[in-house]
Short mmCIF file of N, CA and C in Angstrom, two decimals:
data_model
loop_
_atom_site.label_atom_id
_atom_site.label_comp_id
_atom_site.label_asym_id
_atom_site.label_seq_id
_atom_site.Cartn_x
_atom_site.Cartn_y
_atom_site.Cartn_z
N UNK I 217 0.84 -1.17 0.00
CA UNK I 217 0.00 0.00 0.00
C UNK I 217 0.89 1.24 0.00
N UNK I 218 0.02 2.47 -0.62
CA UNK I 218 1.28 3.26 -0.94
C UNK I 218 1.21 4.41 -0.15
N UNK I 219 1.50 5.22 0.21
CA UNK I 219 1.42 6.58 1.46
C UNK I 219 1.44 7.40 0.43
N UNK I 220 0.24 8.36 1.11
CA UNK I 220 0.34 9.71 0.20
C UNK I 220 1.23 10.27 0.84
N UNK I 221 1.06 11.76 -0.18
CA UNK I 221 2.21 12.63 0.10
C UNK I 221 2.15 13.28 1.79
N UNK I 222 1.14 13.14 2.25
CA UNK I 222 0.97 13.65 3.62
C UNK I 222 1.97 13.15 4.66
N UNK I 223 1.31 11.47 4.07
CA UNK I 223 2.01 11.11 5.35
C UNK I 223 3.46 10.55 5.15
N UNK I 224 3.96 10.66 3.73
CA UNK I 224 5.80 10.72 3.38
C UNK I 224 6.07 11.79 4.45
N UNK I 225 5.21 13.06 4.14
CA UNK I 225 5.84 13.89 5.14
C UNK I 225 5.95 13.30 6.39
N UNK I 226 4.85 13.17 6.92
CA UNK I 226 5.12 12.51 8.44
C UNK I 226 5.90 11.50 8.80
N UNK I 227 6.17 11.02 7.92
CA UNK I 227 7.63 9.69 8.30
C UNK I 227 8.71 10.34 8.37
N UNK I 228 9.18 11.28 7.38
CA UNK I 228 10.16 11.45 7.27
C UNK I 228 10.42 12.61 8.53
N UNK I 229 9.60 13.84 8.65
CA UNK I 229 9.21 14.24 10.00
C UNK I 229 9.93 13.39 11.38
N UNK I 230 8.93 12.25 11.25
CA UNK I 230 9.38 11.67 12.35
C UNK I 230 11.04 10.74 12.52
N UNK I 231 11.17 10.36 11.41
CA UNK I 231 12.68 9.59 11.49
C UNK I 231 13.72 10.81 11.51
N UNK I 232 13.55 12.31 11.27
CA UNK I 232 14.38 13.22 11.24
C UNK I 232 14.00 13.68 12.76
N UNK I 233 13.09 13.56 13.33
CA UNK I 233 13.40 14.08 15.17
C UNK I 233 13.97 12.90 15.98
N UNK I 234 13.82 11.67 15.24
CA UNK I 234 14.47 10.14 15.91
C UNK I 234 16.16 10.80 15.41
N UNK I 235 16.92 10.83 14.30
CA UNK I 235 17.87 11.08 13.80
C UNK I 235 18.22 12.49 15.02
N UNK I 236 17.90 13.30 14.89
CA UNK I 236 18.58 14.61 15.51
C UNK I 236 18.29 14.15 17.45
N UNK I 237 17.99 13.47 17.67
CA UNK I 237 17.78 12.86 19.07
C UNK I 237 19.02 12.17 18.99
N UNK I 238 19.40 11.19 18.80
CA UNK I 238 20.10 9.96 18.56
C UNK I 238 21.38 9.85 17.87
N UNK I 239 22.42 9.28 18.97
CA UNK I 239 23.96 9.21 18.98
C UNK I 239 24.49 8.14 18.22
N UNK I 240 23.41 7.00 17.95
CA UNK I 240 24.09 5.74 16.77
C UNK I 240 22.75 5.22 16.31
N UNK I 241 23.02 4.78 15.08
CA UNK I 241 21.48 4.23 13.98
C UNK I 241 22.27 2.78 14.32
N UNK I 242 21.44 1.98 14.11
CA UNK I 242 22.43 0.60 13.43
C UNK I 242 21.00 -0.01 12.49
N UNK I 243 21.24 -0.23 11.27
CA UNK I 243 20.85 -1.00 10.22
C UNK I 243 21.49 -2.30 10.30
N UNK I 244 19.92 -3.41 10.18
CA UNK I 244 19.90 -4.65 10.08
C UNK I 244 18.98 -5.35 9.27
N UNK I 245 19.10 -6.51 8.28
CA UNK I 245 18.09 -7.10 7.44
C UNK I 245 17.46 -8.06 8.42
N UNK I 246 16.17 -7.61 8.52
CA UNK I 246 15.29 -8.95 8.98
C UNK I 246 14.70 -10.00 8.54
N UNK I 247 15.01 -10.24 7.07
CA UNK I 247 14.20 -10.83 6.15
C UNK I 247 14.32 -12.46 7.13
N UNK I 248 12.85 -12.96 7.15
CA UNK I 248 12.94 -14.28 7.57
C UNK I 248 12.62 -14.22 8.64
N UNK I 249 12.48 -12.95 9.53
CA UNK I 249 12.20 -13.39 10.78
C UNK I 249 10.89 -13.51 11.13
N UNK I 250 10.45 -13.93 12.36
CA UNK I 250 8.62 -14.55 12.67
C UNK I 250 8.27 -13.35 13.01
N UNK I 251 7.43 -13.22 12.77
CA UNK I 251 6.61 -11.97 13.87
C UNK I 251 7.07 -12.01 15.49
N UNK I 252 6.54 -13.19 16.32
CA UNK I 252 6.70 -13.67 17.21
C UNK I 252 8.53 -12.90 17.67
N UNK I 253 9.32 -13.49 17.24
CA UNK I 253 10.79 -12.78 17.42
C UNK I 253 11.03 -11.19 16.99
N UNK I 254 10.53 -10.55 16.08
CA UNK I 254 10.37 -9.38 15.99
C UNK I 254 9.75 -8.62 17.29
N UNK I 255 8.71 -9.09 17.82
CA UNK I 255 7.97 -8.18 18.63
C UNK I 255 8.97 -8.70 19.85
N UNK I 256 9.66 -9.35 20.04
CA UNK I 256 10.02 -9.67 21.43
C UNK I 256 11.56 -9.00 20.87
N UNK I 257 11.92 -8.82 19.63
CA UNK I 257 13.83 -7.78 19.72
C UNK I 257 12.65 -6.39 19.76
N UNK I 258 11.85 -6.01 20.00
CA UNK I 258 11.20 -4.65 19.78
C UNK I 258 10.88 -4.67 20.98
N UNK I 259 10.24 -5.08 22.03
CA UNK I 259 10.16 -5.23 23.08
C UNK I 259 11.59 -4.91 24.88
N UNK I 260 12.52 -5.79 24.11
CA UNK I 260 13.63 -5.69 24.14
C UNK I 260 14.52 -4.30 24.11
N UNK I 261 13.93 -3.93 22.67
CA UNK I 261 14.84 -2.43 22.58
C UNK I 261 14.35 -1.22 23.66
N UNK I 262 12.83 -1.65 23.42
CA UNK I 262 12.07 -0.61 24.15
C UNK I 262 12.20 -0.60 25.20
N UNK I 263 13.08 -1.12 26.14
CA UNK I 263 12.96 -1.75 27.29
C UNK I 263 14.51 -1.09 27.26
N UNK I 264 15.32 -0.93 26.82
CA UNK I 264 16.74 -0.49 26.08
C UNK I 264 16.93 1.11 26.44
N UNK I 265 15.65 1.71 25.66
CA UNK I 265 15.47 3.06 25.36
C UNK I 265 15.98 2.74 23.80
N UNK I 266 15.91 2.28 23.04
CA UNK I 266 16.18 2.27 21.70
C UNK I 266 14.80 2.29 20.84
N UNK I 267 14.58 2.90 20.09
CA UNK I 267 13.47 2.85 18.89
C UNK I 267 13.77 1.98 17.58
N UNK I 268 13.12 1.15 17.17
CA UNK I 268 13.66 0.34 16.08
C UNK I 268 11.92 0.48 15.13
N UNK I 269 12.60 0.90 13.88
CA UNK I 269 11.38 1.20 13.06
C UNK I 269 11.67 0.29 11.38
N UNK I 270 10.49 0.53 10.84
CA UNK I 270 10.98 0.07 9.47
C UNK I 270 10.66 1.19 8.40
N UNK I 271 11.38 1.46 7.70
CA UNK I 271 10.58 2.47 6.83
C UNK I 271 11.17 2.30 5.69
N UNK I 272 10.56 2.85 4.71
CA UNK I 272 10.66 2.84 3.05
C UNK I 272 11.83 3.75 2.94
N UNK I 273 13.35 2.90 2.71
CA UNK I 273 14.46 3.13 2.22
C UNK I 273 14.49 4.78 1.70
N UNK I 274 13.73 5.10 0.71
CA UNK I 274 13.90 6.45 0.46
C UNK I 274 13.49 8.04 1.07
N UNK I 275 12.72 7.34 2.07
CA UNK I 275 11.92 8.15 3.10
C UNK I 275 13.07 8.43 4.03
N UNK I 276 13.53 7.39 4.52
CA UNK I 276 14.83 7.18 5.61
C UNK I 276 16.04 8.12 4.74
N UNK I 277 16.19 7.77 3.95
CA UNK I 277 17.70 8.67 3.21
C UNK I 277 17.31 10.01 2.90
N UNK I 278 16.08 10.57 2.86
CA UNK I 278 15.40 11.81 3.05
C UNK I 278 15.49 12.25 4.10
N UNK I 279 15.15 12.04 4.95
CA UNK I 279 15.22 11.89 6.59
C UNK I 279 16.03 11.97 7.12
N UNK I 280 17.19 10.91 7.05
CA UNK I 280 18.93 11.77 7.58
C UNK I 280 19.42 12.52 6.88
N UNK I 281 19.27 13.27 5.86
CA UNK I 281 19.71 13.75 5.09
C UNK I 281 20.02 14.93 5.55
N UNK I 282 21.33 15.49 5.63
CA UNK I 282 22.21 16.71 6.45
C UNK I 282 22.16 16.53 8.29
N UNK I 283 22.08 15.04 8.31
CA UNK I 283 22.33 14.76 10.24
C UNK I 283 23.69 14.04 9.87
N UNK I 284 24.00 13.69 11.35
CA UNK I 284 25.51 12.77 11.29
C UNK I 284 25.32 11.51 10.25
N UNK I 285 24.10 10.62 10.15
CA UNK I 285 23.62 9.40 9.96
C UNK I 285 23.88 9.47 7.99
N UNK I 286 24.15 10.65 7.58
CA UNK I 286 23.66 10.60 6.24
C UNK I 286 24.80 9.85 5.61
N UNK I 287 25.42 9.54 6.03
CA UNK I 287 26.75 8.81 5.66
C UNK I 287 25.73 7.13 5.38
N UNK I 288 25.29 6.62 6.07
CA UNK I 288 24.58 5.61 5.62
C UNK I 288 23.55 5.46 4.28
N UNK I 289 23.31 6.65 3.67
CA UNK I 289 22.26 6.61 2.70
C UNK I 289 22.79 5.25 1.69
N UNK I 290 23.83 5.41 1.24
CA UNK I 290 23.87 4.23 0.28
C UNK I 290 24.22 2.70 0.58
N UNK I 291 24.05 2.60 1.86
CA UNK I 291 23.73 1.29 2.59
C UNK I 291 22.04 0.90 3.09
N UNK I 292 21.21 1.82 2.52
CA UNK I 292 19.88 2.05 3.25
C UNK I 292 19.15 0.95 1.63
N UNK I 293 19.64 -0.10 1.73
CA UNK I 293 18.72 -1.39 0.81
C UNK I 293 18.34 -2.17 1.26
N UNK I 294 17.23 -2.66 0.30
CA UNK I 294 16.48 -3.82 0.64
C UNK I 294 15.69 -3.76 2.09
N UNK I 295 14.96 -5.56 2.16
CA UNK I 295 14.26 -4.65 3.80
C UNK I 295 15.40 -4.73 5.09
N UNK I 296 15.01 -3.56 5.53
CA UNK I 296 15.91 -3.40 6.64
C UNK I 296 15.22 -2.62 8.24
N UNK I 297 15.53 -3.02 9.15
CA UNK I 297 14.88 -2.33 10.37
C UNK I 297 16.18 -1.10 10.85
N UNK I 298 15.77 -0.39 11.46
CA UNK I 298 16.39 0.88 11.73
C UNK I 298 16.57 1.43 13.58
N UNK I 299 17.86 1.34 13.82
CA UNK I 299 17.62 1.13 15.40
C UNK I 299 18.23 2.89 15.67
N UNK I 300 17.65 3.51 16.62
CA UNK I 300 17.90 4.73 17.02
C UNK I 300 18.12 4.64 18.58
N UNK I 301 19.39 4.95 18.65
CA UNK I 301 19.38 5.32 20.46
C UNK I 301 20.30 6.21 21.01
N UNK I 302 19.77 7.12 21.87
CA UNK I 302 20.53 8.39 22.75
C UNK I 302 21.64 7.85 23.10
N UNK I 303 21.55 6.64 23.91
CA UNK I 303 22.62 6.15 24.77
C UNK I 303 23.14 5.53 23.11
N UNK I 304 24.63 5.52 23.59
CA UNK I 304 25.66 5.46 22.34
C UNK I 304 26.18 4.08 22.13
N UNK I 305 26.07 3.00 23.12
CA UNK I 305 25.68 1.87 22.56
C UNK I 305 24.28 0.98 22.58
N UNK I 306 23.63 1.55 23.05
CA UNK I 306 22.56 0.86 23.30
C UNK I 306 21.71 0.51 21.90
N UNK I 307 21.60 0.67 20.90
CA UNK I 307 21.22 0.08 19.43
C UNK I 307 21.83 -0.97 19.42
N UNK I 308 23.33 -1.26 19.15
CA UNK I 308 24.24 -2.10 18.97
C UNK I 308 23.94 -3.22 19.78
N UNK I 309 24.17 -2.87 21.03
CA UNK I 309 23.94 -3.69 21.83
C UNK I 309 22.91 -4.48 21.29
N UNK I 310 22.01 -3.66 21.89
CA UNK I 310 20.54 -4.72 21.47
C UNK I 310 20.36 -5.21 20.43
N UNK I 311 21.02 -5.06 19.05
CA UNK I 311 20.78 -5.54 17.98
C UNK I 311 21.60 -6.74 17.90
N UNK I 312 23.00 -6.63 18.59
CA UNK I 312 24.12 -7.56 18.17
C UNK I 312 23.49 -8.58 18.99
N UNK I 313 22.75 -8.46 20.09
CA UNK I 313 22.76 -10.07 21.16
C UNK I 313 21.76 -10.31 20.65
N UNK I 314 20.35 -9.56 19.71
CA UNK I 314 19.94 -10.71 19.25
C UNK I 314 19.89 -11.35 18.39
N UNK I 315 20.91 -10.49 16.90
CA UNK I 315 21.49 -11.69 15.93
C UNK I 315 22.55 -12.74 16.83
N UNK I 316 22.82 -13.22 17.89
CA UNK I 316 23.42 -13.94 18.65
C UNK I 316 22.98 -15.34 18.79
N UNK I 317 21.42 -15.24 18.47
CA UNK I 317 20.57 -15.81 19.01
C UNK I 317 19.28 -16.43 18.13
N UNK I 318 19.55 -15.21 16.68
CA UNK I 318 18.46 -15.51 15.85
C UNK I 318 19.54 -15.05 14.61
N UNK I 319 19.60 -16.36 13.44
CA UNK I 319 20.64 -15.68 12.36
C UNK I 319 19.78 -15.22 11.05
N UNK I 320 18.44 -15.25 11.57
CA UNK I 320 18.17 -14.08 10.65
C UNK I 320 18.07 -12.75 10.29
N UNK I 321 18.30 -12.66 11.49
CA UNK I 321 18.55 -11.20 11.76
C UNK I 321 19.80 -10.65 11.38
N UNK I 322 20.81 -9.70 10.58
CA UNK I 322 21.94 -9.60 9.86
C UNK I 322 22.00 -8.50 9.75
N UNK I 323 22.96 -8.35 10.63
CA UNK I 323 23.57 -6.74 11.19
C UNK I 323 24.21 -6.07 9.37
N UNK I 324 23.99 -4.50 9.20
CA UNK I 324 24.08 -4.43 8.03
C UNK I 324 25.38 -3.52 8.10
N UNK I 325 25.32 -2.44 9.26
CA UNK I 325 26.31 -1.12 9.36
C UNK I 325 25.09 -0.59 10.30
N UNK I 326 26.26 0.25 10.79
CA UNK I 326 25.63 1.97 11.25
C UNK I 326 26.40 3.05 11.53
N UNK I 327 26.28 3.86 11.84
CA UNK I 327 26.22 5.04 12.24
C UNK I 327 26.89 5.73 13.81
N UNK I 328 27.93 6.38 14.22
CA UNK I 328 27.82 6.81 15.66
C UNK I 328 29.31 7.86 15.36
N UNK I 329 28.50 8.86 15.20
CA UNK I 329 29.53 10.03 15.49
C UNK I 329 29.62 11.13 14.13
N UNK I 330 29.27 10.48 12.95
CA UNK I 330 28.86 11.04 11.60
C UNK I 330 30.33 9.79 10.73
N UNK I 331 30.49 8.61 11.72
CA UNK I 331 31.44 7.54 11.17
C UNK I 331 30.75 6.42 11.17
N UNK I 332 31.05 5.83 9.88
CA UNK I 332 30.13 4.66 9.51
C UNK I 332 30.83 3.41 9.83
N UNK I 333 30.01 2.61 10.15
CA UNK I 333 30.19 1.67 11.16
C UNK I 333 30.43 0.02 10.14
N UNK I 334 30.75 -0.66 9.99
CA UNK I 334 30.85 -1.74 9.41
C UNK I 334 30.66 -2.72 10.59
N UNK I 335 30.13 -4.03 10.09
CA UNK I 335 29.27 -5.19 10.94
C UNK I 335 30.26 -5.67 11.89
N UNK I 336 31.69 -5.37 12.11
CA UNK I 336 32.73 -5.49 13.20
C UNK I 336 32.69 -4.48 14.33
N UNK I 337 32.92 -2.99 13.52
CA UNK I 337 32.51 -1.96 14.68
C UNK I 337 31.25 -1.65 15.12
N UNK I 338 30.35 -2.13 14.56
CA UNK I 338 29.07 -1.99 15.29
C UNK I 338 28.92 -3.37 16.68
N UNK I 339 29.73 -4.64 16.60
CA UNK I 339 29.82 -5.49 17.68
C UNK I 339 30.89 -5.12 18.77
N UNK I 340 31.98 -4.30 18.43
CA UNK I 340 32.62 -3.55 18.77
C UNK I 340 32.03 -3.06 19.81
N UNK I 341 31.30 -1.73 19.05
CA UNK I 341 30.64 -0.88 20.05
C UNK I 341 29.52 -1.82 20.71
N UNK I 342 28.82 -2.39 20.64
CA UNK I 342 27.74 -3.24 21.77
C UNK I 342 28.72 -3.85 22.50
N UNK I 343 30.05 -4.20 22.08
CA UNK I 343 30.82 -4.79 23.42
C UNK I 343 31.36 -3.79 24.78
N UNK I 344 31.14 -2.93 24.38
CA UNK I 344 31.47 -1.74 25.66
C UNK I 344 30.16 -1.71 26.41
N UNK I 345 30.81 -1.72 27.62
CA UNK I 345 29.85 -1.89 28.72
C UNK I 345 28.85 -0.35 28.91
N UNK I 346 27.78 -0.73 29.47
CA UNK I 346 27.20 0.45 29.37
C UNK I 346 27.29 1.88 30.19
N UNK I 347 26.71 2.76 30.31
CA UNK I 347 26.95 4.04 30.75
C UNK I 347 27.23 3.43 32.52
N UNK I 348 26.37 3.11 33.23
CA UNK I 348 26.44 2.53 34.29
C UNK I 348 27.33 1.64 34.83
N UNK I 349 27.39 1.14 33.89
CA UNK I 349 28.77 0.10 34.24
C UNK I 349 30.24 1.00 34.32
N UNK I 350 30.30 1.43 33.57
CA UNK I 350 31.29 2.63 33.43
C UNK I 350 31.83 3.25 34.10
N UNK I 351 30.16 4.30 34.69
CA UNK I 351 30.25 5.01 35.45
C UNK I 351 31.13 4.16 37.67
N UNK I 352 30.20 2.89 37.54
CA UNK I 352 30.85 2.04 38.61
C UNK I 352 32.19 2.28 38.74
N UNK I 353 32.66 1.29 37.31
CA UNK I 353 34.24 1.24 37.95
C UNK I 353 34.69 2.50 37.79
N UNK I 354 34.86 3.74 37.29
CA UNK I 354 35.24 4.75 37.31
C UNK I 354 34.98 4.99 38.92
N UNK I 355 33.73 4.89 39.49
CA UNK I 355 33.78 5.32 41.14
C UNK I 355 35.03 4.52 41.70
N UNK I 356 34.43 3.18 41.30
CA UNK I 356 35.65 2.22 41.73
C UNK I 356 37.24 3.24 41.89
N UNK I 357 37.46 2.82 40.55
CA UNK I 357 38.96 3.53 40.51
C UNK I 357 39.38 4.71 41.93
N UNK I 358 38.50 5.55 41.85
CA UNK I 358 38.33 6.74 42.36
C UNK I 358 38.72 6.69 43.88
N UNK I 359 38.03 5.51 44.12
CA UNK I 359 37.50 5.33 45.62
C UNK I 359 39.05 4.59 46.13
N UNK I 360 39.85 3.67 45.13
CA UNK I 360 40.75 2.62 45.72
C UNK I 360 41.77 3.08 46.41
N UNK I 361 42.42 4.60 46.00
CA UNK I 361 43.22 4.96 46.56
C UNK I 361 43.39 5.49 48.04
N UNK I 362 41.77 5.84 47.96
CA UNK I 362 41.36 6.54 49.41
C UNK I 362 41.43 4.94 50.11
N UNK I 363 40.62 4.63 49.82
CA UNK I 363 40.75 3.19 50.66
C UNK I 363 42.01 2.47 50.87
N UNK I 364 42.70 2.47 50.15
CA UNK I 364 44.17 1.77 50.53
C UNK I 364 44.68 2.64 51.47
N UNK I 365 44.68 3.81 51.41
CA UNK I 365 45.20 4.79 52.81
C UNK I 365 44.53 4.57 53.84
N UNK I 366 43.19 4.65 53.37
CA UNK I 366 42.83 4.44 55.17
C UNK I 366 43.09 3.13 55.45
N UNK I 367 43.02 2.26 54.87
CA UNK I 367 43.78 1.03 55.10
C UNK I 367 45.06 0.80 55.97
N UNK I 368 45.62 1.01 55.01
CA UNK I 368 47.34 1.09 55.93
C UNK I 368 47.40 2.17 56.84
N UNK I 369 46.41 3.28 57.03
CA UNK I 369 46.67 4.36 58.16
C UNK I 369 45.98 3.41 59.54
N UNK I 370 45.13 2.43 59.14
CA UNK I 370 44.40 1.92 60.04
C UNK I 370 45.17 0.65 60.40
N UNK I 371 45.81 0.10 59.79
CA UNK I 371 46.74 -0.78 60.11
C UNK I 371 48.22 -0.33 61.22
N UNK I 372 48.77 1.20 60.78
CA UNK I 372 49.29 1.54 61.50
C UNK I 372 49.24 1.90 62.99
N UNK I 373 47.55 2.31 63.00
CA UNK I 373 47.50 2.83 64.39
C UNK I 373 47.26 1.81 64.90
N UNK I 374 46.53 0.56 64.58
CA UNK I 374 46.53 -0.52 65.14
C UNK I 374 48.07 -1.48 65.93
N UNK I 375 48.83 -1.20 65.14
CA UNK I 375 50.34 -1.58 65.56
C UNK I 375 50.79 -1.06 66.38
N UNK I 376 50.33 0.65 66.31
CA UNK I 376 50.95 1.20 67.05
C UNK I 376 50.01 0.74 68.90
N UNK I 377 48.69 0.92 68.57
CA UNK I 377 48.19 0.34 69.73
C UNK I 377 48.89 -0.56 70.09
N UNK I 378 48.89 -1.38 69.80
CA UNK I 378 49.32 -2.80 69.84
C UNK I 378 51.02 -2.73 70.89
N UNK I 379 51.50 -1.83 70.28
CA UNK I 379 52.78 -1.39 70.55
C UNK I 379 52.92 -0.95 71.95
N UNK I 380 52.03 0.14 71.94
CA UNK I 380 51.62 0.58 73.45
C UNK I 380 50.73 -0.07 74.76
N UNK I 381 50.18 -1.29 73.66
CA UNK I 381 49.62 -1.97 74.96
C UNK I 381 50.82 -3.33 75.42
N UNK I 382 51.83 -3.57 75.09
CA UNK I 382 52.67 -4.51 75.06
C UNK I 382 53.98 -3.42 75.88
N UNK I 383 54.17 -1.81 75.99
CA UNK I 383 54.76 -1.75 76.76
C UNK I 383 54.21 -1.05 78.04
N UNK I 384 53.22 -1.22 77.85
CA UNK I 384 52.11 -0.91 79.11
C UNK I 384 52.44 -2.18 80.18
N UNK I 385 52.50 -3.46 79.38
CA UNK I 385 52.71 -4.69 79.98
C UNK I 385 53.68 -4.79 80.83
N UNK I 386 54.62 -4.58 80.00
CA UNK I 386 56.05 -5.20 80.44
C UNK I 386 56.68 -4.10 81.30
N UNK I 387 55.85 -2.64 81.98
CA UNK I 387 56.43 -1.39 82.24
C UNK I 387 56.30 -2.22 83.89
N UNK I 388 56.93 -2.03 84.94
CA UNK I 388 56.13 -2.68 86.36
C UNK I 388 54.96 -1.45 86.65
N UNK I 389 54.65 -1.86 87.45
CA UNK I 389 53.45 -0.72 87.70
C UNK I 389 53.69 0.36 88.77
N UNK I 390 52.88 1.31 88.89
CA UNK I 390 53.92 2.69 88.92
C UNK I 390 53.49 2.84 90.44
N UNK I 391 53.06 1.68 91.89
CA UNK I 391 52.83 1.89 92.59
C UNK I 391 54.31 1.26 93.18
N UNK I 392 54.60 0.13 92.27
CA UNK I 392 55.70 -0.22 93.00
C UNK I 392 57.28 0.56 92.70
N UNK I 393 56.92 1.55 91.78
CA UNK I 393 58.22 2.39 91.35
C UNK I 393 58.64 3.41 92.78
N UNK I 394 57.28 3.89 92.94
CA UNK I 394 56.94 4.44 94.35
C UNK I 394 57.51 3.99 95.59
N UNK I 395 57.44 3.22 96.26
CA UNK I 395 58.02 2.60 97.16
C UNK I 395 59.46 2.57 97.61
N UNK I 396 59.73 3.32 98.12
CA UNK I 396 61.42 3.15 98.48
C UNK I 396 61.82 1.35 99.27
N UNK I 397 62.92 0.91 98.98
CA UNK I 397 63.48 -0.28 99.15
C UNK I 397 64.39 -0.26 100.51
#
């Protein structure tokens, strides 16, 4: 069925506020897949914060057209689904684990930075851990040094206690220092 001119506008409308939102596209062929597995990698994304749409190839290359993404126009063939996400791996991600899992699904290229991505750097990028994870060990890091000091500062005073209660011991006691002989 064919879209009038109205609503070309409105696709393209809408894949150009998805595009100017969004830090990486990743293009993938779905041909072959069930419904059933589609709605559950869509489910998935949404759950992601990723948008994954399908649209008529020339609508889409209209649509990025003067964003970072336009670098993909002449990879935008055949049927293909279209993943959009703020967070900068989160497309990838979600796209790469579930061609992992389903090989009909066939990562095509994308997009992240106005640099086009080939089906290595797009698994690439889903292999970097996410913002959160990141952000952790970075606290991590942050935190180890403080902690190793108070560590060994706490180890020291402990010795040193230790030190002072051992010549507390062995001192005689100060009633009998008293005492003349």
């Amino acid at each position: 069925m064919s879209l009038n001119r109205s609503e070309k506008e409105a696709v393209i409308g809408d894949v150009t506020s998805l595009a100017a939102k969004a830090q990486t596209l990743v293009l993938a062929e779905y041909r072959g897949i069930t419904v059933a597995d589609m709605t559950k990698l869509r489910n998935e994304a949404r759950s992601k914060g990723v948008t994954l749409s399908v649209f008529k190839n020339t609508l889409a290359r209209r649509a990025v057209a003067g964003s970072a993404f336009e670098v993909l126009g002449d990879q935008m063939t055949g049927p293909l689904i279209y993943g959009f996400s703020v967070d900068a791996v989160a497309a990838a991600k979600v796209v790469a684990d579930f061609a992992k899992t389903n090989d009909k699904l066939v990562i095509r290229g994308g997009a992240f930075g106005g640099k086009v991505l080939d089906v290595n750097g797009v698994k690439q990028l889903a292999s970097i851990p996410s913002k959160e994870v990141l952000l952790a060990q970075l606290l991590g890091l942050m935190q180890s040094p403080i902690s190793r000091t108070a560590r060994v500062l706490a180890a020291l005073a402990a010795k040193r206690g230790e030190g002072a209660a051992e010549a507390a011991t062995d001192a005689p006691p100060a009633e009998a220092e008293a005492q003349p002989a």
